[in-house]
Amino acid sequence: MRRGLAIIATVSVTMVIALGLTWVPELMENAEFFHVTSVEVEGLQYLDESRVHELLALAPGASVWGDLDVWAARVRRHVLVEDVTIQRRLPGGLQVAVVERRPVALRPTPVLMPVDREGRTLPVDPTLHRLDLPLLIPPPRHGGNGAIRTAAAGGVSGRSGAGEAAGGDPVLARALAREAARLSEADPGFMARVSEVGMDAEGDIFLRLTEPRTVIHYRGAASPEHLRRSLRIVDHAREVGDGEVPWAVDLRFDGRVIVRFADAQGRL
């Protein structure tokens, strides 16, 4: 008899504890002690902090025990936000860490607009943030663009016999933006001397230097070492050529570097 009563008592206590545990989260969420009183946002360079608060859309009396994933998803919807993590800072704080999409170039649309490595237009004012970024130059508008688009979709560039018809082609913009990002990440010092990243009518990439205005041509994903070598060639040519500046450096020939100079009238 006593054993039976003990079993019943144990089961009863267990049920009470279990029911209590299911109530605890709700009690904590509704407790005023855990209402959100502060939100700390970090990682912002271009996005305004007040905009992050708007995106969070925390209801009055929101608890820190609310759904962090739901709040993060709201912030992540903004085009400038690549990723976001939210952590609780008890009793009433939230810490929001934002990873922004980084502008890598300026794209004429026709107004110059910053784009990220995927060619995605970013709502960043170039004058307000003083962006020092290269300009993306699409292929000339003549002929069909199928072959160039195929090359761009498959990588950086590739040999093609056709021109490009639409300067606003998102596939081409993405290819050029990715190349600008690749070079910027691999060698920021080199990219600091580049004013334009473009594609010619044959689907090859070219870079125009800021000073001197030499154009570097290459095919495929040229290595940073190869491109730095082209800079040394340009600088050396200026030193030994009585100030004469190379018009172009061509890296498209395996094992050879072709340096072209213009005459006094600017002709090749």
Tab-separated table of C-alpha atoms in Angstrom:
chain	number	residue	atom	x	y	z
A	1	MET	CA	0.000	0.000	0.000
A	2	ARG	CA	2.710	2.414	1.014
A	3	ARG	CA	4.663	1.509	-2.106
A	4	GLY	CA	1.635	2.323	-4.255
A	5	LEU	CA	1.172	5.666	-2.542
A	6	ALA	CA	4.858	6.468	-3.057
A	7	ILE	CA	4.581	5.749	-6.773
A	8	ILE	CA	1.487	7.919	-7.076
A	9	ALA	CA	3.220	10.733	-5.183
A	10	THR	CA	6.307	10.508	-7.395
A	11	VAL	CA	4.226	10.600	-10.571
A	12	SER	CA	2.239	13.543	-9.248
A	13	VAL	CA	5.361	15.534	-8.391
A	14	THR	CA	6.859	14.750	-11.803
A	15	MET	CA	3.711	15.971	-13.549
A	16	VAL	CA	3.694	19.170	-11.513
A	17	ILE	CA	7.347	19.828	-12.362
A	18	ALA	CA	6.747	19.085	-16.047
A	19	LEU	CA	3.762	21.401	-16.181
A	20	GLY	CA	5.761	24.024	-14.338
A	21	LEU	CA	8.580	23.818	-16.854
A	22	THR	CA	6.156	24.436	-19.706
A	23	TRP	CA	4.919	27.545	-17.958
A	24	VAL	CA	8.353	28.966	-17.120
A	25	PRO	CA	9.230	30.258	-20.620
A	26	GLU	CA	5.860	31.975	-20.933
A	27	LEU	CA	6.201	33.484	-17.474
A	28	MET	CA	9.712	34.723	-18.263
A	29	GLU	CA	8.663	36.153	-21.621
A	30	ASN	CA	5.813	38.080	-20.054
A	31	ALA	CA	7.830	39.277	-17.064
A	32	GLU	CA	8.503	43.007	-17.202
A	33	PHE	CA	12.003	42.329	-15.884
A	34	PHE	CA	12.903	40.831	-19.291
A	35	HIS	CA	11.365	43.508	-21.493
A	36	VAL	CA	13.814	44.863	-24.088
A	37	THR	CA	15.177	48.160	-22.827
A	38	SER	CA	18.315	48.490	-24.972
A	39	VAL	CA	19.458	47.388	-28.429
A	40	GLU	CA	23.159	47.601	-29.271
A	41	VAL	CA	23.993	47.512	-32.993
A	42	GLU	CA	27.519	46.912	-34.291
A	43	GLY	CA	29.185	46.440	-37.664
A	44	LEU	CA	27.531	49.370	-39.442
A	45	GLN	CA	29.357	51.531	-41.950
A	46	TYR	CA	26.695	52.458	-44.495
A	47	LEU	CA	23.372	51.473	-42.939
A	48	ASP	CA	21.920	53.879	-40.405
A	49	GLU	CA	21.355	52.440	-36.933
A	50	SER	CA	17.849	53.860	-36.772
A	51	ARG	CA	17.019	51.833	-39.887
A	52	VAL	CA	18.082	48.652	-38.090
A	53	HIS	CA	15.700	49.478	-35.245
A	54	GLU	CA	12.918	49.976	-37.794
A	55	LEU	CA	13.685	46.624	-39.412
A	56	LEU	CA	13.634	44.829	-36.063
A	57	ALA	CA	10.110	46.148	-35.512
A	58	LEU	CA	10.099	45.237	-31.819
A	59	ALA	CA	6.623	45.503	-30.356
A	60	PRO	CA	6.110	47.565	-27.181
A	61	GLY	CA	6.968	45.394	-24.220
A	62	ALA	CA	8.889	42.905	-26.362
A	63	SER	CA	10.840	40.386	-24.308
A	64	VAL	CA	14.450	39.360	-24.794
A	65	TRP	CA	13.065	35.825	-24.859
A	66	GLY	CA	11.370	36.540	-28.158
A	67	ASP	CA	12.292	34.694	-31.370
A	68	LEU	CA	15.790	35.866	-32.351
A	69	ASP	CA	15.576	34.155	-35.742
A	70	VAL	CA	12.453	36.099	-36.667
A	71	TRP	CA	14.087	39.401	-35.737
A	72	ALA	CA	17.269	38.520	-37.630
A	73	ALA	CA	15.255	37.603	-40.732
A	74	ARG	CA	13.625	41.037	-40.677
A	75	VAL	CA	16.980	42.816	-40.662
A	76	ARG	CA	18.419	40.464	-43.271
A	77	ARG	CA	15.789	41.575	-45.793
A	78	HIS	CA	17.609	44.884	-46.297
A	79	VAL	CA	19.767	44.927	-49.429
A	80	LEU	CA	22.781	46.264	-47.505
A	81	VAL	CA	22.694	43.409	-44.994
A	82	GLU	CA	24.633	40.286	-45.928
A	83	ASP	CA	24.179	38.603	-42.558
A	84	VAL	CA	23.117	39.375	-39.008
A	85	THR	CA	23.288	37.649	-35.636
A	86	ILE	CA	21.353	38.651	-32.532
A	87	GLN	CA	22.287	37.726	-28.975
A	88	ARG	CA	20.575	38.327	-25.664
A	89	ARG	CA	22.206	40.515	-23.021
A	90	LEU	CA	20.158	39.812	-19.910
A	91	PRO	CA	18.093	41.074	-18.380
A	92	GLY	CA	16.799	43.484	-21.037
A	93	GLY	CA	19.378	43.921	-23.779
A	94	LEU	CA	19.875	42.719	-27.353
A	95	GLN	CA	23.155	42.815	-29.271
A	96	VAL	CA	22.753	42.972	-33.052
A	97	ALA	CA	25.880	42.239	-35.132
A	98	VAL	CA	25.454	43.200	-38.791
A	99	VAL	CA	27.676	42.178	-41.696
A	100	GLU	CA	27.121	44.657	-44.510
A	101	ARG	CA	27.517	44.056	-48.211
A	102	ARG	CA	30.647	45.919	-49.293
A	103	PRO	CA	30.684	48.207	-52.335
A	104	VAL	CA	33.410	47.080	-54.750
A	105	ALA	CA	32.805	49.314	-57.777
A	106	LEU	CA	30.616	52.021	-59.304
A	107	ARG	CA	28.219	51.085	-62.080
A	108	PRO	CA	26.711	53.639	-64.506
A	109	THR	CA	22.930	53.146	-64.437
A	110	PRO	CA	23.359	55.870	-65.927
A	111	VAL	CA	23.848	57.537	-62.528
A	112	LEU	CA	26.904	56.111	-60.803
A	113	MET	CA	25.744	53.646	-58.167
A	114	PRO	CA	27.832	51.401	-55.876
A	115	VAL	CA	27.517	47.659	-56.424
A	116	ASP	CA	28.637	44.670	-54.379
A	117	ARG	CA	30.609	41.679	-55.667
A	118	GLU	CA	27.434	40.206	-57.209
A	119	GLY	CA	26.704	43.361	-59.183
A	120	ARG	CA	23.838	44.169	-56.820
A	121	THR	CA	23.102	47.902	-56.610
A	122	LEU	CA	23.562	49.215	-53.068
A	123	PRO	CA	21.728	52.261	-51.661
A	124	VAL	CA	24.913	54.058	-50.656
A	125	ASP	CA	25.579	57.712	-51.479
A	126	PRO	CA	29.063	57.809	-53.113
A	127	THR	CA	29.527	61.481	-52.195
A	128	LEU	CA	28.430	61.086	-48.588
A	129	HIS	CA	30.775	58.153	-47.970
A	130	ARG	CA	33.552	59.334	-50.338
A	131	LEU	CA	33.851	55.974	-52.056
A	132	ASP	CA	37.118	55.531	-53.931
A	133	LEU	CA	36.042	52.717	-56.242
A	134	PRO	CA	36.724	51.761	-59.862
A	135	LEU	CA	34.126	52.343	-62.544
A	136	LEU	CA	32.646	49.305	-64.314
A	137	ILE	CA	32.845	49.691	-68.105
A	138	PRO	CA	30.591	47.372	-70.158
A	139	PRO	CA	31.511	46.177	-73.662
A	140	PRO	CA	30.685	48.484	-76.590
A	141	ARG	CA	27.108	48.474	-77.851
A	142	HIS	CA	27.359	46.651	-81.146
A	143	GLY	CA	26.590	43.189	-82.363
A	144	GLY	CA	25.114	40.329	-80.356
A	145	ASN	CA	26.039	39.652	-76.792
A	146	GLY	CA	25.380	35.926	-76.449
A	147	ALA	CA	29.006	34.775	-76.548
A	148	ILE	CA	30.193	37.438	-74.134
A	149	ARG	CA	27.352	36.664	-71.722
A	150	THR	CA	28.266	32.981	-71.876
A	151	ALA	CA	31.899	33.794	-71.078
A	152	ALA	CA	30.913	36.136	-68.256
A	153	ALA	CA	28.538	33.603	-66.739
A	154	GLY	CA	31.274	30.983	-66.741
A	155	GLY	CA	33.903	33.116	-65.053
A	156	VAL	CA	35.629	36.417	-65.560
A	157	SER	CA	35.989	36.575	-69.292
A	158	GLY	CA	36.699	34.532	-72.337
A	159	ARG	CA	37.531	34.920	-76.007
A	160	SER	CA	34.479	35.724	-78.110
A	161	GLY	CA	33.846	37.084	-81.573
A	162	ALA	CA	30.858	39.243	-80.736
A	163	GLY	CA	30.224	42.644	-79.212
A	164	GLU	CA	27.842	43.439	-76.378
A	165	ALA	CA	24.444	44.942	-76.922
A	166	ALA	CA	23.225	45.866	-73.459
A	167	GLY	CA	25.471	47.799	-71.106
A	168	GLY	CA	23.026	47.076	-68.295
A	169	ASP	CA	23.249	43.304	-68.670
A	170	PRO	CA	23.226	41.899	-65.095
A	171	VAL	CA	25.371	38.895	-66.067
A	172	LEU	CA	28.134	41.151	-67.382
A	173	ALA	CA	27.814	43.542	-64.456
A	174	ARG	CA	28.161	40.621	-62.050
A	175	ALA	CA	31.245	39.301	-63.862
A	176	LEU	CA	32.982	42.686	-63.736
A	177	ALA	CA	31.981	43.282	-60.104
A	178	ARG	CA	33.326	39.880	-59.088
A	179	GLU	CA	36.613	40.625	-60.817
A	180	ALA	CA	36.884	43.993	-59.065
A	181	ALA	CA	36.186	42.288	-55.727
A	182	ARG	CA	38.685	39.502	-56.413
A	183	LEU	CA	41.485	41.929	-57.202
A	184	SER	CA	40.622	44.225	-54.307
A	185	GLU	CA	40.748	41.345	-51.836
A	186	ALA	CA	43.942	39.897	-53.320
A	187	ASP	CA	45.875	43.163	-53.619
A	188	PRO	CA	44.262	46.372	-52.279
A	189	GLY	CA	47.405	48.335	-53.124
A	190	PHE	CA	47.170	47.393	-56.779
A	191	MET	CA	43.471	48.230	-56.979
A	192	ALA	CA	44.152	51.635	-55.436
A	193	ARG	CA	45.777	52.509	-58.784
A	194	VAL	CA	42.853	51.244	-60.903
A	195	SER	CA	40.134	53.653	-62.040
A	196	GLU	CA	38.194	51.376	-64.408
A	197	VAL	CA	37.402	47.668	-64.694
A	198	GLY	CA	35.916	46.854	-68.070
A	199	MET	CA	35.241	44.282	-70.739
A	200	ASP	CA	36.080	44.774	-74.414
A	201	ALA	CA	34.103	43.653	-77.463
A	202	GLU	CA	35.885	40.295	-77.428
A	203	GLY	CA	35.003	39.492	-73.834
A	204	ASP	CA	38.464	40.169	-72.399
A	205	ILE	CA	39.027	42.201	-69.245
A	206	PHE	CA	40.863	45.514	-69.146
A	207	LEU	CA	41.949	47.731	-66.257
A	208	ARG	CA	42.671	51.429	-66.650
A	209	LEU	CA	45.151	52.933	-64.225
A	210	THR	CA	44.495	56.235	-62.508
A	211	GLU	CA	48.019	57.531	-63.130
A	212	PRO	CA	49.302	57.068	-65.739
A	213	ARG	CA	46.180	56.292	-67.789
A	214	THR	CA	47.642	53.039	-69.068
A	215	VAL	CA	45.267	50.193	-69.936
A	216	ILE	CA	46.120	46.624	-68.900
A	217	HIS	CA	44.510	43.877	-70.992
A	218	TYR	CA	44.233	40.256	-69.891
A	219	ARG	CA	42.168	37.140	-70.400
A	220	GLY	CA	40.805	34.951	-67.627
A	221	ALA	CA	41.605	35.423	-63.948
A	222	ALA	CA	45.039	37.033	-64.087
A	223	SER	CA	47.066	36.495	-60.930
A	224	PRO	CA	47.915	39.466	-58.691
A	225	GLU	CA	51.603	38.720	-59.297
A	226	HIS	CA	51.113	38.985	-63.048
A	227	LEU	CA	49.264	42.272	-62.690
A	228	ARG	CA	51.874	43.713	-60.326
A	229	ARG	CA	54.466	42.822	-62.929
A	230	SER	CA	52.558	44.931	-65.447
A	231	LEU	CA	52.754	47.890	-63.043
A	232	ARG	CA	56.501	47.462	-62.749
A	233	ILE	CA	56.735	47.433	-66.541
A	234	VAL	CA	54.735	50.667	-66.766
A	235	ASP	CA	56.851	52.383	-64.111
A	236	HIS	CA	60.080	51.163	-65.685
A	237	ALA	CA	58.985	52.332	-69.143
A	238	ARG	CA	58.314	55.807	-67.766
A	239	GLU	CA	61.751	55.947	-66.171
A	240	VAL	CA	63.747	54.854	-69.218
A	241	GLY	CA	61.547	56.454	-71.870
A	242	ASP	CA	62.061	60.122	-70.991
A	243	GLY	CA	58.609	60.287	-69.474
A	244	GLU	CA	56.887	58.544	-72.364
A	245	VAL	CA	53.927	56.632	-70.979
A	246	PRO	CA	52.821	53.236	-72.297
A	247	TRP	CA	49.330	53.416	-73.762
A	248	ALA	CA	48.632	49.749	-73.045
A	249	VAL	CA	50.130	46.613	-71.525
A	250	ASP	CA	48.797	43.392	-73.032
A	251	LEU	CA	49.011	40.196	-70.979
A	252	ARG	CA	46.859	38.065	-73.281
A	253	PHE	CA	49.764	36.292	-74.947
A	254	ASP	CA	51.170	33.308	-73.071
A	255	GLY	CA	54.665	34.002	-71.796
A	256	ARG	CA	54.834	37.453	-73.385
A	257	VAL	CA	54.011	40.986	-72.318
A	258	ILE	CA	53.246	43.454	-75.105
A	259	VAL	CA	53.787	47.138	-74.321
A	260	ARG	CA	52.235	49.678	-76.699
A	261	PHE	CA	53.117	53.344	-76.941
A	262	ALA	CA	51.203	56.148	-78.648
A	263	ASP	CA	52.821	58.715	-80.955
A	264	ALA	CA	52.731	62.467	-80.471
A	265	GLN	CA	49.228	62.598	-81.978
A	266	GLY	CA	48.018	59.882	-79.632
A	267	ARG	CA	47.932	57.202	-82.333
A	268	LEU	CA	49.211	53.681	-81.740
